[in-house]
């Protein structure tokens, strides 16, 4: 579904991504892991079109998208939950959700019920400002918001940062459900091994801006962890 | 010699006053001589000629007086014939018989000479016409005529009034005439009871002559009757009380009207600056473009000035709006995320636009005509009136405000623009076409500024500096109200306006302005985010 | 009436905190509301000197708000907050509270992005924070050593001349912890230190915090239960602005209320 | 050929030098000093027909530019380093100017047109009988200078203390500074104020006994201006490079963080604001004897905005950028108003637009780009600023 | 020099461009015409135009530039008094020659400046005389923009009115800032002031941009010229061209020239102007005439002196006569001010004025007002033996400006 070939990315003078290759299958749930600062967020931003890559190709369903703008990618069906959530703080929860509607391909004019089913809190909070929500609620809102555009791929950047345990679990369940029941392709950046193991089906390990290991989650062993995830 | 003759004539006429009044309908031969005199008299002398014409000619002289008052009365240099002269569309001077209206054809500029009128004469002609109106005019004209006569309660005028009162007139007119009678009684009668009754009638009336007369009575040292004096004082107090009330009504209206101007000036900025965060120094020039659009529209439709403003509003929106879009696409777009740089760029743009207007239209002010329906005022009573242009502009400002709020509330643009301004990248990632939103928003804000320009063209100069005179106020209003809050702009505009106007009588315009500014500075200490701050965690 | 409430100017300006009763922080009946929303609700909390206290609780329970009140950022509607026996926190502003020895790490890492890592630490060093002394300040060699030491602890030695704005999220977390260390406060308030850190780094953080306890008093807010378990002695659970439970990790973990509102069914 | 290359390399080196805060600005100081001294010498020593002769016109012009440069630097210190965008710095400049103007006015003595030994002309013909109390002592140079510093300094202190204490920031602060200068403008326009109303103070004769129209006095004024500019520059640079400077930048970027580290940020802001106001006042004091007039127009908000524009053109947060920007824009203005009097606003406006769009950090940014290859760090911050949607320095909440 | 350089120092941008640009064009037209006549002293004239941008210090700088860099022989320039005050020290220092074409408050006479606009006694006093005698005005509103010209003029008028027996209570004085645009309260006050039963008039020294909103407000609040006439000293044809004059008919202005004045010279001048500027609708006004007279007098003086050298031309100027556009002859007096006729015109609905009153002959411009205590005893006389701008006839000596 997504193929990234020889992606390079620089911030000014410093190169962050180095000839990065990555392939994500349709319907998979891929977990990207790596130490702080290896470039996970950067990679996702490139994928979403929020950072222009210096060089390389990104294919979405076989078509190159590296030149297209972020809004076009959203319309193609890439949903993005950024690190730090990036809720629109002064919009109400409802407005945060409504924003994505025009990007849907089916022209639906109201927020799909499914989202409130997945995250019942959102219904209670509908008229509060997004910025006033607590962290966990914001995280749920961010995921719900990404789902509004009816994505084919859902990108989640550390969705559990600062979230209370029971909601972490709930998010995990939702992601698994979306992936398994609805066949949604999921790309997940996650630091916590437990969660990654429970939710992810595949893993990719990153080091110094490139993907250095890729396999099924079951095969993530202590050796790899020590090599790439320890300090 | 001539002088002597003239005054003799005058004396004669005065003697004949009553009789001539009765028979004035048919113009006697004496009139011809007087008309002849009209062409020869100097400005000072014309007055007495007019007086005689009124006596001899009466109502039949009305067309002459009206033509004269309008400044259209000419005479032929050779023949001495009087005529009314109008200019037609080509600028030719067309002569017309004053009395019959018969066309006398095109007149050469050199052949004819104007019968000059000055202010004094115009005043006299007005009074004359008022007297004619009193007998022959419509009710409104009669009313106006009686009011005019209150100033000049001569015996002759009183007789005139009595005659009118005898005919069948409506209650208000009768009341006014009664007032006039009371004033005469107060002045002339020696009977205390009559006088006090007269004062009773006069009490609480807001007409100027009434007040002046009462004041004269109160201040008159020779007036020995203490009871009359006291009654007059009481009546005067009552009048003053009513006047004070209407005075504050007037101030309130002035304040609201100034507020509406501030609102209009600030409202476009509330979008481009308040919502988008662009420090738009070219905002004033957007207003200016709207005003110039009004001018151009009026040039294009000189025969339909009454409707020009209706056309100008959408036109100005389009003109300023497209310039706004062009600015956004050409410049602002490159300054994404650098709101302060927009200050610099738009400052540059404002210089360019000013100079462009100077080059295209000349540095002079352009003449924008006020349509008749916006001129004049609604006279609510003799001391309180509401000027139409201010009133319509007040309504217009509210209408613009409401439509803007509607656009932002009801369309997706409003939501999108807020999302974009809060987090551009995330908006992109949600599929919002941020560039389109930016262009539309900036266009909307600029377009609204243009619309404001149409309104302001009715109040002030349409010139290259128009924008600069409003830019400071605009920012002040938006910030005072709370950046990003449209309602704040509304409340801010009106409260600044009203505060200014209530201070002004006590302090004068400049000090009022200074005091308001200082209060604003102190107010911001109390509420560092304006009247209506954005709340919540995110606003910190 | 207390001397300092009646005549505040009689009180010497810089005081060290009096912990003769072993308690360094008294929070009593705190109430905070935002636009009618009760974020803290009659909250009572006491923290002993030298303790390492973990504060957990659902998102929105009021943990960050509590820290805001302690550090002077948020005004509370009612209640009292005392630092030791002698300092009324509610009567001071942020800067004064910080100077008295309360340091804080924000939930969202907050560092001086336009400064290098080194300068971030330099600005955090303990010492006079006045305008004049800042103008004349010179870095002494002991201060320099202190910074080096901190850099080593937070693992950013190599990035010492990097601008902080260019650090990744996790690196900023570390830097902010480093800034706290450099300031050497009596009381450290640490809001979600290991969010976004990998397991091993979380362990290192845990070690660090444990080692700080004793000499300093530490209050940690964290949602990562593994981390909490690894450091916790006493755990306080907040719920809807008040204390729901307090005790050792085991007690708390088995408290059915806590399981219901926070931990979820199985641990 | 090789000479040209040499020239370009040395220019390049110079520009790279300038990027470094320390050494580069020493260059600037040197250039400034040498240029003005050379100009002064050329004016005083060379005969008027020599090709190298520098006219008094140029000397005066240069003096004026340098005053503006000083004003721009004052704005840059608070805007570039502390994020306080003052749209009212003209007020401090003008107050300084009025202080000096009052002194110069009193120096006229009975040489005014009415020959009144005490009252300035404008008071005589408006029928004032005696000098208002606030004019007393202004005939003493030291007192006038003291007042010219104390009044704007105090105003800055009071305004800053009020504003920063109640945490007025961003656009709110900017617009309040604008309101301040606007209110002062209106006040000084009032003839009742006793400062000559719209006409202001003019027709000065001499300063400290030296004839203001003499070449020597003008040259001396230029040299004093340069010297004070250099001193102000060096002291500002010292401040910016000290820990104080770092605290200020920290306050600019994350004020809350700085507060939680124990810095009383409002005090830092107040003192910096006062310092900056004092520099502006000094600039105003030097400006008045050189241009020969001070009137309320100097308080006009548009003037203050223009100063901000100079800083932005030069590149804010660099100090030398402000100086360069002020010199460049004002030189452009002088030339363009003479070369193309009907169209110079087009050119100036276009300059502003182009600089902003193509030189995001002003001319200083251009210099930085010159050396960008060698040093990636600063450029990467730049890139981040451009790519992220974070509001930039200063009025942060505009985007909030 | 190859050519004779004529400096033009009028604002082409900023707030004053509205008025001053016209004068720049007038000078260019005069230079053009002179060159077509063969120039002066056998040399062509060359105009040097700069833009001081309504920025007063910039006026001084530009004046210096014209005199030292461009080495112009004469400057035509300035409109506001403050710009003139700013330029004055420069032209005096560099011994330049400047012609100032705008009506002003007086109280000045410089060796290097010729004042071709009206002094207060050539505008204000006659206007008030007219109102008193012909319109029998008893109550006075003196409304002005808050700067030195209106302040001085009103001071003079106040003194004058009081000397004519007007009670202080019957004088209302009001000042507003430049560009004042909200006249509601003030007009309402004027209305109230005028409702006391005595004839009331407004003497307006309101400047430039503030006039349009002022007159609009007057019209809308229903104050007609018969109720309360306004006589203005700063409103000419040019200002009226930006106003819808319909409702203003009958309000007045006092000037030394009106476009509508019937004379051959004027007809020619108006034609010449319209052709030069290429716009049939453009109007002429008093400062243009002042520029016209000033320029022609300067040309005559240069011919007479045979040089453009400032001191020679300055002496040659005194006593020069030149036909003014309204028919008579203007004369340059020893005090560097002109003798000119004074007209009162009423506004017509076509934006022109119709003369309703004029002085019998010319009135000599008085540099120092006879109605101000400080200047009553001063005169200006630039001929030997006095040769100074502020000669005190009591003390028999020159004031501070003595050379
Ligand atoms: N705006 C920026 N400018 C310069 N360098 C940056 C910028 N953002 C990130 N970097 C650098 O790029 C590298 C990768 O950053 P990125 O945010 O992609 O890391 P990450 O893998 O997501 O880390 P984390 O787990 O901490 O979120 C880091 O070393 C960081 O210092
Ligand atoms: N400034 C504010 N305005 C409005 N509501 C606020 C504000 N600050 C906090 N709140 C509300 O107060 C409640 C408590 O917030 P707080 O940040 O203290 O929670 P928390 O316990 O730190 O949660 P988390 O674990 O997600 O960080 C939340 O519901 C939040 O929405
Ligand atoms: N001289 C004038 N009108 O300013
Ligand atoms: Mg990341
Ligand atoms: Mg929290």
CSV table of C-alpha atoms in Angstrom, one decimal, chain A residues 40 55 65 67-68 75 77 99 107 113 115 132 147 152 161 165 177 191-193 201 210 218 220:
chain,number,residue,atom,x,y,z
A,40,UNK,CA,10.4,8.6,13.4
A,55,UNK,CA,15.0,13.3,-2.2
A,65,UNK,CA,2.7,11.2,-3.9
A,67,UNK,CA,5.1,15.9,-4.7
A,68,UNK,CA,1.5,16.4,-3.6
A,75,UNK,CA,-8.2,13.3,0.6
A,77,UNK,CA,-7.1,8.6,2.6
A,99,UNK,CA,-13.0,20.0,10.0
A,107,UNK,CA,-19.5,13.5,0.9
A,113,UNK,CA,-21.7,7.8,14.6
A,115,UNK,CA,-16.6,7.7,16.2
A,132,UNK,CA,-9.5,22.4,27.6
A,147,UNK,CA,-11.0,8.8,11.5
A,152,UNK,CA,-7.4,4.0,4.3
A,161,UNK,CA,2.3,9.5,25.5
A,165,UNK,CA,-3.5,3.2,31.6
A,177,UNK,CA,-10.5,-3.3,16.1
A,191,UNK,CA,8.1,3.4,22.4
A,192,UNK,CA,6.4,1.1,24.9
A,193,UNK,CA,7.2,-2.4,24.1
A,201,UNK,CA,1.5,-7.1,13.7
A,210,UNK,CA,17.0,4.5,8.2
A,218,UNK,CA,6.4,-12.2,16.9
A,220,UNK,CA,11.0,-9.1,17.8
